[in-house]
Every structure is written in structure tokens, then in C-alpha cells.
Amino acid sequence: MSIHQVPVPADAVASDGSSSLGLPTRIWRSIFRSPPLPATELQRSQSVAANFFFHIHAAKVNERTLRFSTTLGLGLMTFFMFLILCITGVFLMFYYVPSAEQAYQRMLDLRGAVVFGSFLRALHRWTAHGMVLFVGLHMVRVFLTGAHKAPREFNWVIGVFLLLLTAGLSFTGYLLPWDQLAYWAIMIGSTSATYTPGIGNDIRFLMLGDDNVGGEAILRFYVLHVMVFPIIITTLIGVHFWRIRKDGGLARPDQG
């Protein structure tokens, strides 16, 4: 009895002669093109230029900026909190209805009828509080270490906008549970807007969509909270990281 070798289909062999069984490895290498351990300065620069995850960092950084005591990791912690808020917010959207008739009842259902619903809401809430705190601390750290000076003035302005948008996220999300605390907090906030000279009442009506805090306000705050503000913040975070990269990495405390 003779043994015949089973022919390999032509499409199972890559142009370089490798088998299609190595497809996952080829995909990985196509994404991460850099050599495992670059040995020279040229190879390190090429690794940074060829990989997106490396390219968001400067090719060369000062050793002092790598120390935790220099930045305290406040910027990264704020960014990771934003990611947690996006993920938990998507899950909360599956159960929430932005209407005056159902919003509060949905919060009760989330707390009493949904598996891990209380944990999900608490994680979203406390992470939101933490993001407001850490973005403020990050701005203080940047100012005290002089990282807002030339050539980083533009990135400082981006950071100020991110701080204001974070406050806007917190404010718009405060109304969504539609309980007594949320109602009166937004009532006070919207009433404060009326003290703006000349256009105070117009600002309040623009915020609430009505003369009182009700269904129109919930809908407007919901759209701002889950779509408008997150999209703007995501865009500005990308610009913020890009400017850090183009400005030569993190500023050192001893830089003037």
C-alpha cells in the first residue's frame, strides 16, 4: 500500500511560503511591527514610528519624568476613570429611560431587580466624583510644577476646557436619577444662571427647555451627558495626548 501526501491548497500558503496556520502570528506582527528588543537608537526610533501605542509617547523622555513623584500619575488616573465611566455608562443606558415618568422607577429597578445593578450605579457615581477630584488635582500639579509654561500653553488651555467639560458631565448626570436631591440641585443651579446680566433667563430656558425642571430638562441633560460631552472630551483628550507627544513629553519641574 502506497502512501500519498495530501496536497496543501494554494490559498493555505502565504506569499512568503508560510502556512496559514501562522495567521494569528502574522496579524500580530502586522500590528506590532517593532523588533522584540531594539538594540540601537535607530531601531528604537523606528519602533516608536511604526507603532501607534508607542508613538503617542515621545521618542526620548527625561528620566525624572518617569518617576511617580513627578506626576503622581494624576493624568493617567483621570483618563482611566473616564474609560470606566464610558463603560459603566453604556451598561446603565440599557436600563435607563430619560423621562419624568420612568427615570426614578428605573433607578429603583436597577437597585433592586438588576443583578449587580447597585454595584454598577455606585461604581459609575463614585468614579464620576473621583474624576472631578483628580482632574482638579492634575491641573494643580501641572501649575505648581510649571508644566503650563512655554511651549505648553496650548495644552494648558486644552486642560482647562477638559476641566470645565468634566464639571459639565457631573452636573448633567446629577439630574438623571430624578430624585429629590437631583431635582433641587438642578433647580438651584439653573436659578443661579438667571443672575447672568442680560441673558440669565435665556440661559436657564436653554438649560431646562421649559420654565420648570421637568421632562424636557431630563432629555436635554441626558443627550448632553451621554453624547455631546463625551464626544467632545474624547476629541480633546486625543489632542491633549498628541500635544504632549509633540511638545517633547512631560515637562520637568526644573524646566522654566
PDB file of C-alpha atoms in Angstrom:
ATOM      1  CA  MET A   1       0.000   0.000   0.000  1.00  0.00           C
ATOM      2  CA  SER A   2       1.452   3.314  -1.063  1.00  0.00           C
ATOM      3  CA  ILE A   3       1.173   6.457   0.981  1.00  0.00           C
ATOM      4  CA  HIS A   4       0.299   9.650  -0.841  1.00  0.00           C
ATOM      5  CA  GLN A   5       0.959  13.103   0.571  1.00  0.00           C
ATOM      6  CA  VAL A   6      -2.154  15.230   0.844  1.00  0.00           C
ATOM      7  CA  PRO A   7      -1.634  18.368  -1.255  1.00  0.00           C
ATOM      8  CA  VAL A   8      -1.796  21.695   0.538  1.00  0.00           C
ATOM      9  CA  PRO A   9      -4.266  24.147  -1.028  1.00  0.00           C
ATOM     10  CA  ALA A  10      -2.623  27.079  -2.715  1.00  0.00           C
ATOM     11  CA  ASP A  11      -4.561  29.611  -0.614  1.00  0.00           C
ATOM     12  CA  ALA A  12      -3.277  27.987   2.587  1.00  0.00           C
ATOM     13  CA  VAL A  13       0.270  29.084   1.855  1.00  0.00           C
ATOM     14  CA  ALA A  14       1.208  32.737   2.123  1.00  0.00           C
ATOM     15  CA  SER A  15       3.291  34.527  -0.460  1.00  0.00           C
ATOM     16  CA  ASP A  16       6.352  34.160   1.789  1.00  0.00           C
ATOM     17  CA  GLY A  17       5.876  30.393   1.956  1.00  0.00           C
ATOM     18  CA  SER A  18       4.475  30.293   5.497  1.00  0.00           C
ATOM     19  CA  SER A  19       1.385  28.248   6.332  1.00  0.00           C
ATOM     20  CA  SER A  20      -1.988  29.835   7.033  1.00  0.00           C
ATOM     21  CA  LEU A  21      -1.782  28.199  10.476  1.00  0.00           C
ATOM     22  CA  GLY A  22       0.515  31.061  11.411  1.00  0.00           C
ATOM     23  CA  LEU A  23      -2.146  33.640  10.550  1.00  0.00           C
ATOM     24  CA  PRO A  24      -2.566  34.900  14.155  1.00  0.00           C
ATOM     25  CA  THR A  25       1.186  35.452  14.409  1.00  0.00           C
ATOM     26  CA  ARG A  26       1.254  37.325  11.113  1.00  0.00           C
ATOM     27  CA  ILE A  27      -1.655  39.516  12.209  1.00  0.00           C
ATOM     28  CA  TRP A  28       0.115  40.281  15.489  1.00  0.00           C
ATOM     29  CA  ARG A  29       3.337  41.165  13.661  1.00  0.00           C
ATOM     30  CA  SER A  30       1.445  43.365  11.208  1.00  0.00           C
ATOM     31  CA  ILE A  31       0.079  45.393  14.138  1.00  0.00           C
ATOM     32  CA  PHE A  32       3.240  45.422  16.262  1.00  0.00           C
ATOM     33  CA  ARG A  33       5.992  45.732  13.680  1.00  0.00           C
ATOM     34  CA  SER A  34       8.828  46.617  16.019  1.00  0.00           C
ATOM     35  CA  PRO A  35      11.547  44.058  16.810  1.00  0.00           C
ATOM     36  CA  PRO A  36      11.254  42.419  20.223  1.00  0.00           C
ATOM     37  CA  LEU A  37      14.260  44.184  21.725  1.00  0.00           C
ATOM     38  CA  PRO A  38      15.581  47.178  19.734  1.00  0.00           C
ATOM     39  CA  ALA A  39      19.325  47.350  20.255  1.00  0.00           C
ATOM     40  CA  THR A  40      20.235  50.704  18.732  1.00  0.00           C
ATOM     41  CA  GLU A  41      18.897  54.244  18.864  1.00  0.00           C
ATOM     42  CA  LEU A  42      17.785  53.928  15.234  1.00  0.00           C
ATOM     43  CA  GLN A  43      15.813  50.761  15.956  1.00  0.00           C
ATOM     44  CA  ARG A  44      14.176  52.394  18.971  1.00  0.00           C
ATOM     45  CA  SER A  45      13.102  55.390  16.884  1.00  0.00           C
ATOM     46  CA  GLN A  46      11.785  53.104  14.149  1.00  0.00           C
ATOM     47  CA  SER A  47       9.835  51.101  16.736  1.00  0.00           C
ATOM     48  CA  VAL A  48       8.187  54.260  18.010  1.00  0.00           C
ATOM     49  CA  ALA A  49       7.344  55.495  14.496  1.00  0.00           C
ATOM     50  CA  ALA A  50       5.881  52.142  13.377  1.00  0.00           C
ATOM     51  CA  ASN A  51       3.607  51.506  16.384  1.00  0.00           C
ATOM     52  CA  PHE A  52       0.644  53.673  17.366  1.00  0.00           C
ATOM     53  CA  PHE A  53       0.795  52.728  21.044  1.00  0.00           C
ATOM     54  CA  PHE A  54       4.474  53.686  21.158  1.00  0.00           C
ATOM     55  CA  HIS A  55       4.038  56.785  19.020  1.00  0.00           C
ATOM     56  CA  ILE A  56       1.732  58.520  21.498  1.00  0.00           C
ATOM     57  CA  HIS A  57       4.789  58.797  23.736  1.00  0.00           C
ATOM     58  CA  ALA A  58       7.804  60.931  22.946  1.00  0.00           C
ATOM     59  CA  ALA A  59      10.769  59.101  21.418  1.00  0.00           C
ATOM     60  CA  LYS A  60      13.011  60.334  24.229  1.00  0.00           C
ATOM     61  CA  VAL A  61      11.974  61.402  27.713  1.00  0.00           C
ATOM     62  CA  ASN A  62      13.835  62.716  30.699  1.00  0.00           C
ATOM     63  CA  GLU A  63      14.457  60.132  33.402  1.00  0.00           C
ATOM     64  CA  ARG A  64      12.911  62.368  36.048  1.00  0.00           C
ATOM     65  CA  THR A  65       9.528  62.411  34.293  1.00  0.00           C
ATOM     66  CA  LEU A  66       9.317  58.625  34.649  1.00  0.00           C
ATOM     67  CA  ARG A  67       9.302  58.870  38.421  1.00  0.00           C
ATOM     68  CA  PHE A  68       5.941  58.595  40.110  1.00  0.00           C
ATOM     69  CA  SER A  69       6.757  61.521  42.388  1.00  0.00           C
ATOM     70  CA  THR A  70       6.992  63.854  39.386  1.00  0.00           C
ATOM     71  CA  THR A  71       3.404  63.487  38.121  1.00  0.00           C
ATOM     72  CA  LEU A  72       1.765  61.275  40.772  1.00  0.00           C
ATOM     73  CA  GLY A  73       0.020  59.586  37.849  1.00  0.00           C
ATOM     74  CA  LEU A  74      -2.892  62.012  38.144  1.00  0.00           C
ATOM     75  CA  GLY A  75      -3.395  62.443  34.397  1.00  0.00           C
ATOM     76  CA  LEU A  76      -3.464  58.718  33.676  1.00  0.00           C
ATOM     77  CA  MET A  77      -5.758  58.006  36.616  1.00  0.00           C
ATOM     78  CA  THR A  78      -8.153  60.655  35.349  1.00  0.00           C
ATOM     79  CA  PHE A  79      -8.068  59.103  31.861  1.00  0.00           C
ATOM     80  CA  PHE A  80      -8.733  55.589  33.198  1.00  0.00           C
ATOM     81  CA  MET A  81     -11.632  56.932  35.259  1.00  0.00           C
ATOM     82  CA  PHE A  82     -13.102  58.392  32.086  1.00  0.00           C
ATOM     83  CA  LEU A  83     -12.853  54.967  30.436  1.00  0.00           C
ATOM     84  CA  ILE A  84     -14.601  53.348  33.409  1.00  0.00           C
ATOM     85  CA  LEU A  85     -17.346  55.959  33.190  1.00  0.00           C
ATOM     86  CA  CYS A  86     -17.831  55.272  29.481  1.00  0.00           C
ATOM     87  CA  ILE A  87     -18.069  51.502  30.019  1.00  0.00           C
ATOM     88  CA  THR A  88     -20.391  51.648  33.039  1.00  0.00           C
ATOM     89  CA  GLY A  89     -22.424  54.386  31.373  1.00  0.00           C
ATOM     90  CA  VAL A  90     -23.124  52.155  28.367  1.00  0.00           C
ATOM     91  CA  PHE A  91     -24.421  49.402  30.666  1.00  0.00           C
ATOM     92  CA  LEU A  92     -26.608  51.894  32.555  1.00  0.00           C
ATOM     93  CA  MET A  93     -28.095  53.095  29.258  1.00  0.00           C
ATOM     94  CA  PHE A  94     -29.613  49.631  28.734  1.00  0.00           C
ATOM     95  CA  TYR A  95     -31.899  50.186  31.733  1.00  0.00           C
ATOM     96  CA  TYR A  96     -32.422  53.941  31.884  1.00  0.00           C
ATOM     97  CA  VAL A  97     -35.269  55.853  30.225  1.00  0.00           C
ATOM     98  CA  PRO A  98     -34.892  59.672  30.116  1.00  0.00           C
ATOM     99  CA  SER A  99     -38.443  60.633  31.039  1.00  0.00           C
ATOM    100  CA  ALA A 100     -40.017  62.154  34.119  1.00  0.00           C
ATOM    101  CA  GLU A 101     -42.443  59.226  34.376  1.00  0.00           C
ATOM    102  CA  GLN A 102     -39.883  56.387  34.278  1.00  0.00           C
ATOM    103  CA  ALA A 103     -36.463  57.724  35.289  1.00  0.00           C
ATOM    104  CA  TYR A 104     -36.809  57.301  39.050  1.00  0.00           C
ATOM    105  CA  GLN A 105     -38.552  53.936  38.773  1.00  0.00           C
ATOM    106  CA  ARG A 106     -35.768  52.670  36.528  1.00  0.00           C
ATOM    107  CA  MET A 107     -33.255  53.682  39.208  1.00  0.00           C
ATOM    108  CA  LEU A 108     -35.226  51.669  41.769  1.00  0.00           C
ATOM    109  CA  ASP A 109     -35.339  48.684  39.413  1.00  0.00           C
ATOM    110  CA  LEU A 110     -31.617  48.993  38.838  1.00  0.00           C
ATOM    111  CA  ARG A 111     -31.021  48.896  42.572  1.00  0.00           C
ATOM    112  CA  GLY A 112     -33.441  46.100  43.444  1.00  0.00           C
ATOM    113  CA  ALA A 113     -34.081  43.954  40.359  1.00  0.00           C
ATOM    114  CA  VAL A 114     -30.923  44.022  38.208  1.00  0.00           C
ATOM    115  CA  VAL A 115     -28.025  41.738  39.059  1.00  0.00           C
ATOM    116  CA  PHE A 116     -25.098  43.880  40.254  1.00  0.00           C
ATOM    117  CA  GLY A 117     -27.215  46.936  39.447  1.00  0.00           C
ATOM    118  CA  SER A 118     -26.384  48.700  42.703  1.00  0.00           C
ATOM    119  CA  PHE A 119     -22.697  47.972  42.211  1.00  0.00           C
ATOM    120  CA  LEU A 120     -22.798  49.270  38.640  1.00  0.00           C
ATOM    121  CA  ARG A 121     -24.501  52.504  39.611  1.00  0.00           C
ATOM    122  CA  ALA A 122     -22.234  53.018  42.630  1.00  0.00           C
ATOM    123  CA  LEU A 123     -19.132  52.403  40.524  1.00  0.00           C
ATOM    124  CA  HIS A 124     -20.329  54.956  37.972  1.00  0.00           C
ATOM    125  CA  ARG A 125     -21.212  57.511  40.627  1.00  0.00           C
ATOM    126  CA  TRP A 126     -18.055  57.293  42.718  1.00  0.00           C
ATOM    127  CA  THR A 127     -15.830  57.167  39.651  1.00  0.00           C
ATOM    128  CA  ALA A 128     -17.506  60.373  38.458  1.00  0.00           C
ATOM    129  CA  HIS A 129     -16.737  62.036  41.792  1.00  0.00           C
ATOM    130  CA  GLY A 130     -13.177  60.747  41.576  1.00  0.00           C
ATOM    131  CA  MET A 131     -12.697  62.087  38.057  1.00  0.00           C
ATOM    132  CA  VAL A 132     -13.753  65.583  39.124  1.00  0.00           C
ATOM    133  CA  LEU A 133     -11.310  65.409  42.040  1.00  0.00           C
ATOM    134  CA  PHE A 134      -8.380  64.014  40.076  1.00  0.00           C
ATOM    135  CA  VAL A 135      -8.703  66.320  37.081  1.00  0.00           C
ATOM    136  CA  GLY A 136      -8.592  69.229  39.541  1.00  0.00           C
ATOM    137  CA  LEU A 137      -5.537  67.793  41.288  1.00  0.00           C
ATOM    138  CA  HIS A 138      -3.911  67.200  37.905  1.00  0.00           C
ATOM    139  CA  MET A 139      -4.370  70.845  36.973  1.00  0.00           C
ATOM    140  CA  VAL A 140      -2.898  71.929  40.316  1.00  0.00           C
ATOM    141  CA  ARG A 141       0.105  69.640  39.803  1.00  0.00           C
ATOM    142  CA  VAL A 142       0.691  70.991  36.294  1.00  0.00           C
ATOM    143  CA  PHE A 143       0.559  74.573  37.540  1.00  0.00           C
ATOM    144  CA  LEU A 144       2.814  74.037  40.567  1.00  0.00           C
ATOM    145  CA  THR A 145       5.462  72.238  38.521  1.00  0.00           C
ATOM    146  CA  GLY A 146       5.412  74.896  35.789  1.00  0.00           C
ATOM    147  CA  ALA A 147       4.265  72.424  33.123  1.00  0.00           C
ATOM    148  CA  HIS A 148       1.861  75.034  31.736  1.00  0.00           C
ATOM    149  CA  LYS A 149       4.655  77.316  30.529  1.00  0.00           C
ATOM    150  CA  ALA A 150       6.071  77.600  27.013  1.00  0.00           C
ATOM    151  CA  PRO A 151       5.856  75.678  24.768  1.00  0.00           C
ATOM    152  CA  ARG A 152       2.896  74.008  26.511  1.00  0.00           C
ATOM    153  CA  GLU A 153       0.450  76.914  26.812  1.00  0.00           C
ATOM    154  CA  PHE A 154      -1.925  75.450  24.219  1.00  0.00           C
ATOM    155  CA  ASN A 155      -2.103  72.142  26.056  1.00  0.00           C
ATOM    156  CA  TRP A 156      -2.835  74.011  29.283  1.00  0.00           C
ATOM    157  CA  VAL A 157      -5.835  75.633  27.584  1.00  0.00           C
ATOM    158  CA  ILE A 158      -6.995  72.189  26.412  1.00  0.00           C
ATOM    159  CA  GLY A 159      -6.724  71.016  30.016  1.00  0.00           C
ATOM    160  CA  VAL A 160      -8.854  73.924  31.230  1.00  0.00           C
ATOM    161  CA  PHE A 161     -11.568  73.006  28.716  1.00  0.00           C
ATOM    162  CA  LEU A 162     -11.378  69.377  29.856  1.00  0.00           C
ATOM    163  CA  LEU A 163     -11.820  70.524  33.465  1.00  0.00           C
ATOM    164  CA  LEU A 164     -14.922  72.538  32.541  1.00  0.00           C
ATOM    165  CA  LEU A 165     -16.362  69.686  30.477  1.00  0.00           C
ATOM    166  CA  THR A 166     -15.783  67.265  33.351  1.00  0.00           C
ATOM    167  CA  ALA A 167     -17.762  69.595  35.604  1.00  0.00           C
ATOM    168  CA  GLY A 168     -20.447  69.697  32.905  1.00  0.00           C
ATOM    169  CA  LEU A 169     -20.581  65.899  32.830  1.00  0.00           C
ATOM    170  CA  SER A 170     -21.025  65.807  36.588  1.00  0.00           C
ATOM    171  CA  PHE A 171     -23.732  68.485  36.529  1.00  0.00           C
ATOM    172  CA  THR A 172     -25.772  66.918  33.721  1.00  0.00           C
ATOM    173  CA  GLY A 173     -25.532  63.455  35.255  1.00  0.00           C
ATOM    174  CA  TYR A 174     -26.762  64.723  38.611  1.00  0.00           C
ATOM    175  CA  LEU A 175     -30.334  65.161  37.353  1.00  0.00           C
ATOM    176  CA  LEU A 176     -30.735  61.758  35.721  1.00  0.00           C
ATOM    177  CA  PRO A 177     -31.709  59.752  38.855  1.00  0.00           C
ATOM    178  CA  TRP A 178     -34.688  62.140  39.152  1.00  0.00           C
ATOM    179  CA  ASP A 179     -34.910  62.026  42.933  1.00  0.00           C
ATOM    180  CA  GLN A 180     -35.409  64.917  45.357  1.00  0.00           C
ATOM    181  CA  LEU A 181     -31.673  65.565  45.694  1.00  0.00           C
ATOM    182  CA  ALA A 182     -31.227  65.741  41.915  1.00  0.00           C
ATOM    183  CA  TYR A 183     -34.318  67.917  41.412  1.00  0.00           C
ATOM    184  CA  TRP A 184     -33.380  70.587  43.930  1.00  0.00           C
ATOM    185  CA  ALA A 185     -29.711  70.588  42.946  1.00  0.00           C
ATOM    186  CA  ILE A 186     -30.606  71.374  39.330  1.00  0.00           C
ATOM    187  CA  MET A 187     -33.241  73.838  40.476  1.00  0.00           C
ATOM    188  CA  ILE A 188     -30.590  75.756  42.429  1.00  0.00           C
ATOM    189  CA  GLY A 189     -28.067  75.508  39.591  1.00  0.00           C
ATOM    190  CA  SER A 190     -30.486  76.707  36.928  1.00  0.00           C
ATOM    191  CA  THR A 191     -31.748  79.512  39.163  1.00  0.00           C
ATOM    192  CA  SER A 192     -28.176  80.679  39.684  1.00  0.00           C
ATOM    193  CA  ALA A 193     -27.867  81.058  35.918  1.00  0.00           C
ATOM    194  CA  THR A 194     -30.604  83.699  35.946  1.00  0.00           C
ATOM    195  CA  TYR A 195     -28.231  86.108  37.698  1.00  0.00           C
ATOM    196  CA  THR A 196     -26.201  86.418  34.497  1.00  0.00           C
ATOM    197  CA  PRO A 197     -26.691  90.033  33.382  1.00  0.00           C
ATOM    198  CA  GLY A 198     -28.972  90.433  30.413  1.00  0.00           C
ATOM    199  CA  ILE A 199     -29.275  86.807  29.288  1.00  0.00           C
ATOM    200  CA  GLY A 200     -29.805  84.962  32.580  1.00  0.00           C
ATOM    201  CA  ASN A 201     -33.372  83.859  31.874  1.00  0.00           C
ATOM    202  CA  ASP A 202     -32.446  82.790  28.348  1.00  0.00           C
ATOM    203  CA  ILE A 203     -29.626  80.623  29.703  1.00  0.00           C
ATOM    204  CA  ARG A 204     -31.982  78.984  32.185  1.00  0.00           C
ATOM    205  CA  PHE A 205     -34.550  78.257  29.491  1.00  0.00           C
ATOM    206  CA  LEU A 206     -31.824  76.868  27.234  1.00  0.00           C
ATOM    207  CA  MET A 207     -30.732  74.546  30.037  1.00  0.00           C
ATOM    208  CA  LEU A 208     -34.184  73.305  31.028  1.00  0.00           C
ATOM    209  CA  GLY A 209     -36.171  73.627  27.808  1.00  0.00           C
ATOM    210  CA  ASP A 210     -39.046  74.853  29.954  1.00  0.00           C
ATOM    211  CA  ASP A 211     -39.827  77.222  32.772  1.00  0.00           C
ATOM    212  CA  ASN A 212     -39.520  74.398  35.340  1.00  0.00           C
ATOM    213  CA  VAL A 213     -37.343  71.348  35.888  1.00  0.00           C
ATOM    214  CA  GLY A 214     -39.175  68.509  34.165  1.00  0.00           C
ATOM    215  CA  GLY A 215     -39.156  66.053  31.301  1.00  0.00           C
ATOM    216  CA  GLU A 216     -37.579  68.478  28.840  1.00  0.00           C
ATOM    217  CA  ALA A 217     -34.702  69.092  31.227  1.00  0.00           C
ATOM    218  CA  ILE A 218     -34.105  65.357  31.713  1.00  0.00           C
ATOM    219  CA  LEU A 219     -33.985  64.806  27.958  1.00  0.00           C
ATOM    220  CA  ARG A 220     -31.585  67.695  27.362  1.00  0.00           C
ATOM    221  CA  PHE A 221     -29.311  66.710  30.219  1.00  0.00           C
ATOM    222  CA  TYR A 222     -29.357  63.078  29.042  1.00  0.00           C
ATOM    223  CA  VAL A 223     -28.284  63.977  25.493  1.00  0.00           C
ATOM    224  CA  LEU A 224     -25.509  66.238  26.810  1.00  0.00           C
ATOM    225  CA  HIS A 225     -24.382  63.619  29.319  1.00  0.00           C
ATOM    226  CA  VAL A 226     -24.236  60.538  27.105  1.00  0.00           C
ATOM    227  CA  MET A 227     -23.373  62.028  23.712  1.00  0.00           C
ATOM    228  CA  VAL A 228     -22.309  65.658  23.391  1.00  0.00           C
ATOM    229  CA  PHE A 229     -19.899  65.991  26.305  1.00  0.00           C
ATOM    230  CA  PRO A 230     -18.282  62.524  25.931  1.00  0.00           C
ATOM    231  CA  ILE A 231     -17.595  63.095  22.221  1.00  0.00           C
ATOM    232  CA  ILE A 232     -16.015  66.492  22.878  1.00  0.00           C
ATOM    233  CA  ILE A 233     -13.984  65.152  25.813  1.00  0.00           C
ATOM    234  CA  THR A 234     -12.726  62.170  23.792  1.00  0.00           C
ATOM    235  CA  THR A 235     -11.621  64.501  20.995  1.00  0.00           C
ATOM    236  CA  LEU A 236      -9.851  66.883  23.368  1.00  0.00           C
ATOM    237  CA  ILE A 237      -8.137  64.004  25.190  1.00  0.00           C
ATOM    238  CA  GLY A 238      -6.726  62.868  21.852  1.00  0.00           C
ATOM    239  CA  VAL A 239      -5.482  66.394  21.132  1.00  0.00           C
ATOM    240  CA  HIS A 240      -4.116  66.597  24.690  1.00  0.00           C
ATOM    241  CA  PHE A 241      -2.061  63.410  24.276  1.00  0.00           C
ATOM    242  CA  TRP A 242      -0.893  64.478  20.826  1.00  0.00           C
ATOM    243  CA  ARG A 243       0.333  67.826  22.155  1.00  0.00           C
ATOM    244  CA  ILE A 244       2.233  66.094  24.966  1.00  0.00           C
ATOM    245  CA  ARG A 245       3.926  63.979  22.296  1.00  0.00           C
ATOM    246  CA  LYS A 246       4.758  66.945  20.052  1.00  0.00           C
ATOM    247  CA  ASP A 247       5.951  69.102  22.944  1.00  0.00           C
ATOM    248  CA  GLY A 248       8.622  66.553  23.852  1.00  0.00           C
ATOM    249  CA  GLY A 249       6.866  64.578  26.555  1.00  0.00           C
ATOM    250  CA  LEU A 250       6.058  65.614  30.076  1.00  0.00           C
ATOM    251  CA  ALA A 251       7.523  68.840  31.397  1.00  0.00           C
ATOM    252  CA  ARG A 252      10.110  68.554  34.148  1.00  0.00           C
ATOM    253  CA  PRO A 253       9.709  70.519  37.378  1.00  0.00           C
ATOM    254  CA  ASP A 254      13.054  72.204  36.771  1.00  0.00           C
ATOM    255  CA  GLN A 255      12.055  73.437  33.303  1.00  0.00           C
ATOM    256  CA  GLY A 256      11.274  77.148  33.083  1.00  0.00           C
TER     257      GLY A 256
END
